CSV table of C-alpha atoms in Angstrom, one decimal:
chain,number,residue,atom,x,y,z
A,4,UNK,CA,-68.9,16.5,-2.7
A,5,UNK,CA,-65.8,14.1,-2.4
A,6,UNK,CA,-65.6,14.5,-5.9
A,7,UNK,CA,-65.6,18.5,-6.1
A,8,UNK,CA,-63.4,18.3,-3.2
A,9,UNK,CA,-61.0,16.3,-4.8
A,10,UNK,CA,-60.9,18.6,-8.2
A,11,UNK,CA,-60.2,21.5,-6.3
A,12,UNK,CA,-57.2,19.8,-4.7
A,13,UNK,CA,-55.9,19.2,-7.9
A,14,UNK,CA,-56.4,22.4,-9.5
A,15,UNK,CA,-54.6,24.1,-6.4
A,16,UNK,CA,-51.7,21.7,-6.5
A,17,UNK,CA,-51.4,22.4,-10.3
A,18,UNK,CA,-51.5,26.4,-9.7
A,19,UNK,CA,-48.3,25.7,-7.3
A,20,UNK,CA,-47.0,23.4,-9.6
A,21,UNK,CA,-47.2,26.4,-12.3
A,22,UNK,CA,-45.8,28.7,-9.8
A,23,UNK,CA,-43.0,26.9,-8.9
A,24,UNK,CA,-42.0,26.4,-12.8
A,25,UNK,CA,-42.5,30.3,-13.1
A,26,UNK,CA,-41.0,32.2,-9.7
A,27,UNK,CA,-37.7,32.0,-11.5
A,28,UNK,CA,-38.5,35.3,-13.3
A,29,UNK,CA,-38.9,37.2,-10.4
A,30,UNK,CA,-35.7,37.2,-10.2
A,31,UNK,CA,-34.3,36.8,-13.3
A,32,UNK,CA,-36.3,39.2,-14.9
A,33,UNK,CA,-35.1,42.2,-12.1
A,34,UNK,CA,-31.7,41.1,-13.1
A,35,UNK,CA,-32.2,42.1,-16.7
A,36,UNK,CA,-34.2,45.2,-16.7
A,37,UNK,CA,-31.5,46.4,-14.2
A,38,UNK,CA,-29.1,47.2,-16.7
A,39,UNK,CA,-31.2,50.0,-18.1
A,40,UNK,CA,-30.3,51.9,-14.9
A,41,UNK,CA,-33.8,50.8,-13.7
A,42,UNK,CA,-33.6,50.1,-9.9
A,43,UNK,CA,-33.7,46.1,-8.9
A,44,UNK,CA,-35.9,46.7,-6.1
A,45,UNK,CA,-38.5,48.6,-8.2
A,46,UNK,CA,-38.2,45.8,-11.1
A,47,UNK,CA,-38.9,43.0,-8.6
A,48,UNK,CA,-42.0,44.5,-7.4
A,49,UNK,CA,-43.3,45.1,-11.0
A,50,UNK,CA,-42.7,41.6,-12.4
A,51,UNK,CA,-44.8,40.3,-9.0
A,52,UNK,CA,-47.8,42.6,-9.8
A,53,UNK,CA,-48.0,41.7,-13.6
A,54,UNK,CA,-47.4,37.7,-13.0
A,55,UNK,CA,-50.3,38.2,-10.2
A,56,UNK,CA,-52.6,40.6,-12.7
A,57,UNK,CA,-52.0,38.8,-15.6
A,58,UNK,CA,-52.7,35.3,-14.2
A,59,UNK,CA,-55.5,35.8,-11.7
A,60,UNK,CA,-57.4,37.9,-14.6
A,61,UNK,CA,-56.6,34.8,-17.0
A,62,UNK,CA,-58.5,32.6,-14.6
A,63,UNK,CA,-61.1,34.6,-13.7
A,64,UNK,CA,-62.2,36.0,-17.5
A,65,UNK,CA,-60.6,33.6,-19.8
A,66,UNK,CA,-61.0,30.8,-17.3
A,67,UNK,CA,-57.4,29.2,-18.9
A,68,UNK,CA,-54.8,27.6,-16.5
A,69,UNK,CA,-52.3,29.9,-18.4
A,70,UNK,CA,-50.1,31.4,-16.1
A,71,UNK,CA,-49.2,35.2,-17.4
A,72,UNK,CA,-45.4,36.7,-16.5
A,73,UNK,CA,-43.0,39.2,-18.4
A,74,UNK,CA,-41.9,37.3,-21.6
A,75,UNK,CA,-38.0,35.9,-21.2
A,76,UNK,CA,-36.8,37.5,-24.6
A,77,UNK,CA,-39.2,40.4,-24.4
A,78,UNK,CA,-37.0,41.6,-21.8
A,79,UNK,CA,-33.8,41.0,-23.5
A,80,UNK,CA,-35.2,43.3,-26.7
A,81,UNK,CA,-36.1,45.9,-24.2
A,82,UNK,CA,-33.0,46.2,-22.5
A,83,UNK,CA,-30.3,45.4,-25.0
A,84,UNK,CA,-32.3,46.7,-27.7
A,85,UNK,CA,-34.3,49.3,-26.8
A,86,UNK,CA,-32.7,50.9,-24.5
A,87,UNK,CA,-28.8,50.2,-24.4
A,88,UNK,CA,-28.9,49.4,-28.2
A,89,UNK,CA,-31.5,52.1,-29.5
A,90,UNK,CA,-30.8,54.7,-27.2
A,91,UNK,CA,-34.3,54.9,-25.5
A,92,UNK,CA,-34.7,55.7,-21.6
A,93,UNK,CA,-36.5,53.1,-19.9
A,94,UNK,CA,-39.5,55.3,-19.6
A,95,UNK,CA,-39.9,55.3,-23.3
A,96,UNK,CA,-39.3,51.8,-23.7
A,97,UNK,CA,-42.1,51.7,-21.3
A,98,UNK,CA,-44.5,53.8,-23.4
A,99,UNK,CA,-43.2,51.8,-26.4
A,100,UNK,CA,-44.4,48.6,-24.1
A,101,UNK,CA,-47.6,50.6,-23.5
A,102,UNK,CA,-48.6,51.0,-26.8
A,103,UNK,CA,-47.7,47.6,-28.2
A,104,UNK,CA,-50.5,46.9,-26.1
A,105,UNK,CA,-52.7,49.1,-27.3
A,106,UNK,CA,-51.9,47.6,-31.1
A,107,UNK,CA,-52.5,43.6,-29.8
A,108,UNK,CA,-55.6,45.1,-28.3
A,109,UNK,CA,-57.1,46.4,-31.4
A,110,UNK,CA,-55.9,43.8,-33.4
A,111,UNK,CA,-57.9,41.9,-31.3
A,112,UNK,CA,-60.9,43.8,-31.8
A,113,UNK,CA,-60.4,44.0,-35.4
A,114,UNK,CA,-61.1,39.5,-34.9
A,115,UNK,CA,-57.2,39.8,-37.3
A,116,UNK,CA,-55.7,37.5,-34.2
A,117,UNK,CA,-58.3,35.3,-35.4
A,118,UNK,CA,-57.7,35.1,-38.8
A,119,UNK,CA,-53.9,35.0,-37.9
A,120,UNK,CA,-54.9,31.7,-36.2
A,121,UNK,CA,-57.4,29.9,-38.5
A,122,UNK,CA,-54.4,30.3,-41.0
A,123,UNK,CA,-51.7,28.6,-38.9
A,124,UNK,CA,-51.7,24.6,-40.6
A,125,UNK,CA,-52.2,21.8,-38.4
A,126,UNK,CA,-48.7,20.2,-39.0
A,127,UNK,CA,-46.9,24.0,-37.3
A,128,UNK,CA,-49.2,23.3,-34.7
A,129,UNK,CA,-47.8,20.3,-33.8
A,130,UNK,CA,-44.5,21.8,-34.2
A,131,UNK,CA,-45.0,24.6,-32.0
A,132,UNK,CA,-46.1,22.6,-29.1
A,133,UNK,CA,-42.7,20.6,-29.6
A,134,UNK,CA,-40.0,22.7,-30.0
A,135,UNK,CA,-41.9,24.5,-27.1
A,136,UNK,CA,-41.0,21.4,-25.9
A,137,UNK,CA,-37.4,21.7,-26.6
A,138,UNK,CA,-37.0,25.0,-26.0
A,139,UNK,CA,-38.2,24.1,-22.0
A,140,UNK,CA,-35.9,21.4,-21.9
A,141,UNK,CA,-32.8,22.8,-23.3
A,142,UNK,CA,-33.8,26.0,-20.7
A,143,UNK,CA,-34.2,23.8,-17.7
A,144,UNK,CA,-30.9,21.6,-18.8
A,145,UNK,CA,-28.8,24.9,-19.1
A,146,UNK,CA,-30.4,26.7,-15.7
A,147,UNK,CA,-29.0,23.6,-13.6
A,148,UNK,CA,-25.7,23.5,-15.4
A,149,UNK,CA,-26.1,19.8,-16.7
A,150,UNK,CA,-25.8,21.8,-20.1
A,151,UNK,CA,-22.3,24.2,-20.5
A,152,UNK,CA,-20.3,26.3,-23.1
A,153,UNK,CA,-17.9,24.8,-24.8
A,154,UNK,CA,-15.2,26.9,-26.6
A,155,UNK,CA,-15.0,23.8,-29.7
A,156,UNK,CA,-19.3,23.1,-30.1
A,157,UNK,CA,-20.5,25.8,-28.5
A,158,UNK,CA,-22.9,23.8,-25.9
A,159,UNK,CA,-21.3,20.0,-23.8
A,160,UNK,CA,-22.3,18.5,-20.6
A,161,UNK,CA,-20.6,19.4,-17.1
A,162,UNK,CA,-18.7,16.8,-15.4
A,163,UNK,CA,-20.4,14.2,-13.5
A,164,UNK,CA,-18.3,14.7,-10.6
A,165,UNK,CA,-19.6,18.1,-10.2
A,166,UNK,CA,-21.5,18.0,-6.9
A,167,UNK,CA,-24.3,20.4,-8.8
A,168,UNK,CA,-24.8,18.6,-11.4
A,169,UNK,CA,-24.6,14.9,-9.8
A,170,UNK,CA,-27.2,16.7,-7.3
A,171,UNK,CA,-29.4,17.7,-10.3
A,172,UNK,CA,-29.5,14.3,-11.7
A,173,UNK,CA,-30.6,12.3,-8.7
A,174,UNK,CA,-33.5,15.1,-8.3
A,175,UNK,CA,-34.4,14.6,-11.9
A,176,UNK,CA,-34.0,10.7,-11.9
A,177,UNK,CA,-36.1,10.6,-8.4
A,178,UNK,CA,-39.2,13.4,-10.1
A,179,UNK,CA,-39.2,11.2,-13.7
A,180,UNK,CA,-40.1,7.6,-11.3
A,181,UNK,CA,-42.4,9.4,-9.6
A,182,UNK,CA,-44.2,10.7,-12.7
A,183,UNK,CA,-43.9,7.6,-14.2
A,184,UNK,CA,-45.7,5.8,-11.1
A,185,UNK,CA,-48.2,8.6,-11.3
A,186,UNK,CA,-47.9,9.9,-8.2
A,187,UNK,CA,-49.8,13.5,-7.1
A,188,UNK,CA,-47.9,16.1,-7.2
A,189,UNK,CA,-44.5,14.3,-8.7
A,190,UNK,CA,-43.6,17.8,-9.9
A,191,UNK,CA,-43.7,19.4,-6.7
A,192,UNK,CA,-41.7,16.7,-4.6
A,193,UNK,CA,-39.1,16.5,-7.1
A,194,UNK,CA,-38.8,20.1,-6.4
A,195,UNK,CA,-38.7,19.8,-2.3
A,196,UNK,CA,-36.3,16.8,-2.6
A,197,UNK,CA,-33.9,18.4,-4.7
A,198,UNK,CA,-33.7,21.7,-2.7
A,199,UNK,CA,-33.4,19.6,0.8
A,200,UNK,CA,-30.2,17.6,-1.1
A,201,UNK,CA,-29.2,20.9,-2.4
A,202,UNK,CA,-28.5,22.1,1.3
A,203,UNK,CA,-25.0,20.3,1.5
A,204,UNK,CA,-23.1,22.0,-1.6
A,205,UNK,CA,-20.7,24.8,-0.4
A,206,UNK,CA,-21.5,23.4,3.5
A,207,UNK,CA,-19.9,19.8,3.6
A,208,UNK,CA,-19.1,19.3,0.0
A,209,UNK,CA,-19.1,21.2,-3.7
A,210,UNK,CA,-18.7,24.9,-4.1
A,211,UNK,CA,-22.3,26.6,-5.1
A,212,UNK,CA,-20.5,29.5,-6.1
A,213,UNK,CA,-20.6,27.5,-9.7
A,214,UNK,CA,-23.8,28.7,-10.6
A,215,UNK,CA,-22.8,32.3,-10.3
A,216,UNK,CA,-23.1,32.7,-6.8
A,217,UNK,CA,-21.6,34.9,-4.6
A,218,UNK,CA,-21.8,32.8,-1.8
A,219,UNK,CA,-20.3,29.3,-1.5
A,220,UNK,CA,-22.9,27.6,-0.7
A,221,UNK,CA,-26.1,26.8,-3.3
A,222,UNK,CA,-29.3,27.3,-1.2
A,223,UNK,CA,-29.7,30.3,0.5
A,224,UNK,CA,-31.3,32.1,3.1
A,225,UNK,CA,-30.9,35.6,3.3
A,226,UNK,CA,-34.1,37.0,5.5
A,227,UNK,CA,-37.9,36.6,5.3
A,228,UNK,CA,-38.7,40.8,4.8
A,229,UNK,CA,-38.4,43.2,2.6
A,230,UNK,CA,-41.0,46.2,1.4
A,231,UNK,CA,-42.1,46.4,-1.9
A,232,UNK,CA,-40.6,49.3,-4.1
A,233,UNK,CA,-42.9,51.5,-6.5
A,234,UNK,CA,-40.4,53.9,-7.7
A,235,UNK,CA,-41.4,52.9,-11.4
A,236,UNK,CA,-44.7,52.7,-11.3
A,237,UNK,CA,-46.6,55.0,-13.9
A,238,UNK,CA,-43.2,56.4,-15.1
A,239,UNK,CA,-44.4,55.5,-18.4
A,240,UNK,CA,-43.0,58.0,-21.1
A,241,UNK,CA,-46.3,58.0,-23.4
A,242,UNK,CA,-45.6,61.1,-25.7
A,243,UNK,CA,-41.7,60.1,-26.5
A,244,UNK,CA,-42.3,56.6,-27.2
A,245,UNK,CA,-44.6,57.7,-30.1
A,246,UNK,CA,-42.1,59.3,-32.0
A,247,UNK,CA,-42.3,58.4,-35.6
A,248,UNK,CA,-38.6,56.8,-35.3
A,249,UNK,CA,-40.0,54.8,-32.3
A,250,UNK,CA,-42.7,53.1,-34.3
A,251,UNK,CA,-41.0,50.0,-35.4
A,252,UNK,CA,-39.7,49.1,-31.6
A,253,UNK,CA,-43.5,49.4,-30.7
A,254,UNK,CA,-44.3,46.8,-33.5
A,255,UNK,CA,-41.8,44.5,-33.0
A,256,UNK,CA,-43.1,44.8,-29.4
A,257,UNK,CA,-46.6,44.0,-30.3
A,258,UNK,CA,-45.9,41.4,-33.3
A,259,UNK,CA,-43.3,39.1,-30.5
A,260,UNK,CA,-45.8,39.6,-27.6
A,261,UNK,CA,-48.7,38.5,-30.3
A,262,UNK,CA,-46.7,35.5,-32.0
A,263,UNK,CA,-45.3,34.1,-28.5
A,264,UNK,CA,-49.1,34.3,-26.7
A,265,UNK,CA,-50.7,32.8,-29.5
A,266,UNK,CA,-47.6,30.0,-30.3
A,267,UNK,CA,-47.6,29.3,-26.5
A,268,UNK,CA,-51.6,28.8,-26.4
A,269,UNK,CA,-51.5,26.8,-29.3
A,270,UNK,CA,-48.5,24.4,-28.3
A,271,UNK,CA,-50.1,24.2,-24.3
A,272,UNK,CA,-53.6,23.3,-25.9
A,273,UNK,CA,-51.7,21.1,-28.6
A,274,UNK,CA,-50.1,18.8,-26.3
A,275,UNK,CA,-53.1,18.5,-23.0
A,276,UNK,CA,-55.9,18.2,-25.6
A,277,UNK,CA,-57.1,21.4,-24.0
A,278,UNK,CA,-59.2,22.6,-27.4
A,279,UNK,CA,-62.3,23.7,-28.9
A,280,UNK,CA,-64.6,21.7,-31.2
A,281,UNK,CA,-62.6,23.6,-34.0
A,282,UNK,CA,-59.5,22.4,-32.8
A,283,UNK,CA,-58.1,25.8,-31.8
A,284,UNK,CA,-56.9,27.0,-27.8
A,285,UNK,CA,-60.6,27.1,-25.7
A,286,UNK,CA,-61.3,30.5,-24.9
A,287,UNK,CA,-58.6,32.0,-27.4
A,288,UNK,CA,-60.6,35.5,-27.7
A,289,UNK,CA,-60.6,36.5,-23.9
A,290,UNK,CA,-57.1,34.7,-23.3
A,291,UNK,CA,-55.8,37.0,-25.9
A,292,UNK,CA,-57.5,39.9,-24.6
A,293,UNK,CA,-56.1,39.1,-21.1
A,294,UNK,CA,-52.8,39.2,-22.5
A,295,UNK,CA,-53.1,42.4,-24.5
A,296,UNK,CA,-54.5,43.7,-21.1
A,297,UNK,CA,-51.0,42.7,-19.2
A,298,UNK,CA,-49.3,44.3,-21.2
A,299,UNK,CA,-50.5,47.5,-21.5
A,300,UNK,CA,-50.3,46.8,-17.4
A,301,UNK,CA,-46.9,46.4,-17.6
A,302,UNK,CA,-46.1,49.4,-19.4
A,303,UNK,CA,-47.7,51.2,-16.5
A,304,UNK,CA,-46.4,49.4,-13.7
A,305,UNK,CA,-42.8,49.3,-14.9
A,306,UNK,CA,-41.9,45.7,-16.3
A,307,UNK,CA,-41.2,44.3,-19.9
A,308,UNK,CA,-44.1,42.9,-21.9
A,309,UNK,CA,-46.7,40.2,-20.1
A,310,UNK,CA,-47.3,37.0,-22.2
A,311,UNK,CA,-48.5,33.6,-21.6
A,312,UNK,CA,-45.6,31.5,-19.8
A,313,UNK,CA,-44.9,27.9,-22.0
A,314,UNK,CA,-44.2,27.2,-17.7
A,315,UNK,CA,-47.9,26.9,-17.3
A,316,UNK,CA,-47.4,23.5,-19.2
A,317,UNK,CA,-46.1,22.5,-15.2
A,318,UNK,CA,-49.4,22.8,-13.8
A,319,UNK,CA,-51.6,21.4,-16.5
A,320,UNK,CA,-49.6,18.2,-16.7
A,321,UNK,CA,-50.7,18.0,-12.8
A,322,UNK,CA,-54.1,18.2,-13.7
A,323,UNK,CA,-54.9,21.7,-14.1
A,324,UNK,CA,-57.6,22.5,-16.9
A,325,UNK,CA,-60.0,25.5,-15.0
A,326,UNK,CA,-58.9,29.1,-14.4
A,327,UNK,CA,-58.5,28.2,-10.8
A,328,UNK,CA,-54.9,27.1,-12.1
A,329,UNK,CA,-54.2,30.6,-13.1
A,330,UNK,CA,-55.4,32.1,-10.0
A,331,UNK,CA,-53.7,30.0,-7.5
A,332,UNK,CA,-50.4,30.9,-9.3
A,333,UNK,CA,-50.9,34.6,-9.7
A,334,UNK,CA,-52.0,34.8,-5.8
A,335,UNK,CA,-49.0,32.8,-5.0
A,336,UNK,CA,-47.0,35.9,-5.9
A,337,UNK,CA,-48.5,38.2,-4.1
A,338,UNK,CA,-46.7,37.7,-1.2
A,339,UNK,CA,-43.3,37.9,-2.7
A,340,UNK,CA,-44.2,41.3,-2.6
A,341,UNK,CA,-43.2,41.7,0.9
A,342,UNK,CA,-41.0,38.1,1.2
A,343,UNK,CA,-39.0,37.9,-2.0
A,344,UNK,CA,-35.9,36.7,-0.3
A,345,UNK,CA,-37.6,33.4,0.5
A,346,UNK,CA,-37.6,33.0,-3.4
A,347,UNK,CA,-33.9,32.3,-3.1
A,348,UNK,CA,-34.2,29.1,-0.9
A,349,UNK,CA,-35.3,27.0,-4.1
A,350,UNK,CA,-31.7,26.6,-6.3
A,351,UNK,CA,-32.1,26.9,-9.9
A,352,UNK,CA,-31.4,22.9,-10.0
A,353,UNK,CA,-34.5,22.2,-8.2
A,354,UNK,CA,-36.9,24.7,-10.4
A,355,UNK,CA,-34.9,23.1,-13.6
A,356,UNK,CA,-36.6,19.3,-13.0
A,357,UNK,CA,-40.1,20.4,-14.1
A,358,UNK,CA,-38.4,22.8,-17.3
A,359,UNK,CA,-36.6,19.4,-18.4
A,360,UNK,CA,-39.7,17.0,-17.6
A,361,UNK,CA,-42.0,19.2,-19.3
A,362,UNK,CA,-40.3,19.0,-22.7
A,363,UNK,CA,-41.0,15.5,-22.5
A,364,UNK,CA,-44.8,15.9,-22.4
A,365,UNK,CA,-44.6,18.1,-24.9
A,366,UNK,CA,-43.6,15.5,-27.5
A,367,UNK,CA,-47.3,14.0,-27.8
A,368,UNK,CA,-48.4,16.1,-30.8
A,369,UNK,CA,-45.5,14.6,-33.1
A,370,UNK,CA,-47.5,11.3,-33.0
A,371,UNK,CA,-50.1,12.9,-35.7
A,372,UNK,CA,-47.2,14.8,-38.0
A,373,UNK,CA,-47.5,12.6,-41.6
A,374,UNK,CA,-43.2,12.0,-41.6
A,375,UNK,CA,-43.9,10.8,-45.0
A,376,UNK,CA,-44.7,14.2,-46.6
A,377,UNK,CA,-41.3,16.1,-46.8
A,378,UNK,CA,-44.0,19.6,-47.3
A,379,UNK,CA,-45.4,18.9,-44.0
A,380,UNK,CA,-42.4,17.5,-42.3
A,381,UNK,CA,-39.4,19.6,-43.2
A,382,UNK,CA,-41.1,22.8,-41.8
A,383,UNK,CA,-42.0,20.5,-38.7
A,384,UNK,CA,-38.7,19.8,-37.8
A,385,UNK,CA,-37.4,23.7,-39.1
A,386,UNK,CA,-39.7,25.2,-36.3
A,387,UNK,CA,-39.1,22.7,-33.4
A,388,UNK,CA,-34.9,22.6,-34.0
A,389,UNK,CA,-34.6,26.2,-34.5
A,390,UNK,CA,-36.7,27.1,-31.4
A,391,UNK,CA,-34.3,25.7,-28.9
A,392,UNK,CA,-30.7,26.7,-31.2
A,393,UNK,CA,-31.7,29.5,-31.5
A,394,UNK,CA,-32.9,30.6,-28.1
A,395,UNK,CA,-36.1,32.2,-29.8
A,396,UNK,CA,-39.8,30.6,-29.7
A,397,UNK,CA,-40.1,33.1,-32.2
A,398,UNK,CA,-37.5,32.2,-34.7
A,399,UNK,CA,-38.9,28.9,-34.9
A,400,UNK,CA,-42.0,30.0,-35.9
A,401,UNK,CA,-41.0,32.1,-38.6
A,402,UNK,CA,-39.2,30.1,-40.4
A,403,UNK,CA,-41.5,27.0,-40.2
A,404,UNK,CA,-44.0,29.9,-42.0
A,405,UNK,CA,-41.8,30.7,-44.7
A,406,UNK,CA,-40.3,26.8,-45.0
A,407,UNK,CA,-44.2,25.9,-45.1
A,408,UNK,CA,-44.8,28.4,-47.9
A,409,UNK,CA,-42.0,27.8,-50.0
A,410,UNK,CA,-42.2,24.1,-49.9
A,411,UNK,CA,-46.0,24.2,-51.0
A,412,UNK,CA,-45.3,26.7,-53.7
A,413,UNK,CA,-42.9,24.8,-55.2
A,414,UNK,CA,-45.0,21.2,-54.7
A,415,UNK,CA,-47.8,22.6,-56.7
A,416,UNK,CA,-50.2,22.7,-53.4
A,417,UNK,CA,-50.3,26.6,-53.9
A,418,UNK,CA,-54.2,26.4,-52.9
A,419,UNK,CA,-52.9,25.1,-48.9
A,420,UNK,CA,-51.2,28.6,-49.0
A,421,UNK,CA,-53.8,31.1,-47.9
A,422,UNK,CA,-53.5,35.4,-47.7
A,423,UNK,CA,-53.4,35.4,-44.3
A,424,UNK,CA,-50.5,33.0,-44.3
A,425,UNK,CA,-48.7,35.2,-47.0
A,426,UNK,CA,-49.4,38.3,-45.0
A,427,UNK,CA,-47.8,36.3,-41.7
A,428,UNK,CA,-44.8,35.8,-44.3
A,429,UNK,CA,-44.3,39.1,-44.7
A,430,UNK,CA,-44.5,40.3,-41.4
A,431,UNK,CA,-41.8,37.3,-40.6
A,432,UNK,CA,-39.5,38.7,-43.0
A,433,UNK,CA,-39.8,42.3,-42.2
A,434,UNK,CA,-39.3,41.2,-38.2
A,435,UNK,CA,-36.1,39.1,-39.3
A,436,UNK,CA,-34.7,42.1,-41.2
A,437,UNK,CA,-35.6,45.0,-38.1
């Protein structure tokens, strides 16, 4: 009983853990579909109902400590794509959402995902589950302002006397002893220590208006209550967004949403060991199936595309391997329904910690990459740089496909080059020319 006591614990503490790492997009997400003229309000109250949808439904079918939230990148193409670039209402990019859906669902039907997946080579794997990695780290680097623009190399560090930053570092130096003397929870604490340091800058020292604050000071309260707005939900446009013209923003929808679930699934289950006797993601079918589900949600609700969040990596490095993970974290948000100011009380420095930490445990799979093979290794390190300097999970993938292909074309190992991987090269180059 102790035992099963004690496992729950740690599968709760790991669903807050995920949580924590995630709640960012509630805001952040808002903040970008906003500039399609959609209102803030109603945008908050959508991305709360697909992160708690998606992820309680992950748990409870899949059974996967994934934790499901609009996709950071899906909402950038639908806003400054689709709609300000393209010319489509939000509505329609809603029903282009919708029906991206639709297309991951029947591809899943169809078993294609699976063949998509059988086809991806070990050595990407690996690859994927590191410049996942990366791509956390550089994220939670640039969130806390450790990492700034630079006029001359595009990226440099903020000055150590910056009360933020200096803040940021103690938090992160105090979270990575913790972790390393295996204490419960490390994440977590890091978390709560850093926000209680935070409390000073912009009251008796530093100005927090340097993370693009209004306000002067870096954690904030601004009320407990505030009712959830609807005005978007079901204002799907269904019949405009199938226009003819409209058909490639619906595939690029479905081919990101499909790439970035299975990429994610793969590097998560990659780097906690979390796999099947075949060596792919356990429970791959219904996780996709959940995901092609959340999506079609979204659509409906009003939001950007759901996908699998590379965040969830927060919860299973605290333990969390069961769908009660998922569930904790999507029920977490439930009540930011009604008390999303509180969400504003943890600084972007605190939340930050676990991004950067994670991208350290996600370094494990390069132990099995052969560096000796430049055919295995080059499209290794193509796919985990490119992730991160290019801001694009996606990127990263594609060209480690098409490095992967060409390299074994031109080495003689044609037969290692399979249909479905050509197929997946094809789709890569159409995506980098739409």
């Amino acid at each position: 009983m102790k035992t099963k006591n004690k496992l729950i614990r740690t599968e709760i503490l790991a669903g807050l853990s995920s949580f924590l790492a995630t709640f960012y997009i509630v805001i952040v997400n808002p903040a970008i579909l906003s500039d399609t003229g959609m209102p803030f309000s109603a945008a908050v109250t959508s991305t709360v109902l697909v992160c708690a949808f998606g992820s309680v439904l992950m748990g409870v079918y899949a059974k996967n400590p994934f934790v499901i939230a609009p996709g950071m990148g899906l909402n950038a193409f639908f806003t400054y794509t689709a709609v300000l670039g393209l010319g489509l209402s939000y509505e329609t990019a809603l029903g282009a959402v919708f029906w991206s859906g639709i297309l991951f669902l029947i591809l899943s039907i169809l078993k294609i995902r699976d063949k998509i997946v059988q086809s991806i080579p070990h050595s990407l794997r690996y690859a994927i589950a590191a410049g996942i990695g990366l791509f956390i780290c550089f994220i939670g680097f640039q969130n806390a302002g450790f990492i700034i623009d630079d006029s001359a190399t595009l990226v440099g560090m903020a000055s150590l006397k910056n009360p933020i930053c200096l803040t940021f570092l103690i938090g992160l130096g105090l979270t990575a002893v913790l972790i390393a003397r295996k204490v419960p929870g490390a994440m977590i604490l890091g978390i709560l220590f850093t926000t209680i340091i935070a409390w000073p800058i912009g009251r008796w020292w530093g100005e927090g208006a340097a993370m693009s604050s209004e306000l002067p000071t870096l954690v904030n309260y601004s009320g407990i209550f505030s009712m959830p707005d609807f005005s978007t939900f079901l204002k799907v446009n269904l019949v405009d967004s199938l226009q003819f013209s409209f058909l490639p923003i619906i595939f690029v929808f479905a081919f990101t949403d499909l790439f970035d679930s299975l990429s994610t699934m793969v590097g998560l289950s990659e780097a906690s060991d979390y796999k099947d006797a075949d060596g792919n993601p356990k429970n791959l079918k219904k996780s996709l199936f959940v995901d092609a589900l959340t999506t079609i949600f979204s659509g409906l609700v009003g939001t950007s595309s759901g996908t699998t969040y590379i965040e969830s990596a927060v919860g299973i490095r605290e333990g969390g391997k069961t769908g009660l993970t998922a569930i904790t974290a999507g029920l977490l948000f439930l009540p930011f329904l009604f008390f999303s100011p509180l969400l504003s009380i943890v600084p972007s420095i605190a939340s930050s910690i676990a991004l950067v930490l994670v991208g350290y445990f996600m370094m494990k799979p390069l132990t099995k990459i052969d560096w000796s093979l430049p055919d295995e290794a080059i499209p290794v390190f193509f796919t985990m740089i490119l992730m991160p300097l290019t801001y694009s999970i996606t990127t990263g993938i594609i060209f480690g496909f098409l490095s992967y292909t060409l390299l074994k074309f031109f080495v003689g190992k044609k037969s290692e080059i399979n249909p479905v991987l050509l197929i997946i090269n094809a789709f890569s180059l159409l995506f980098l020319w739409l």
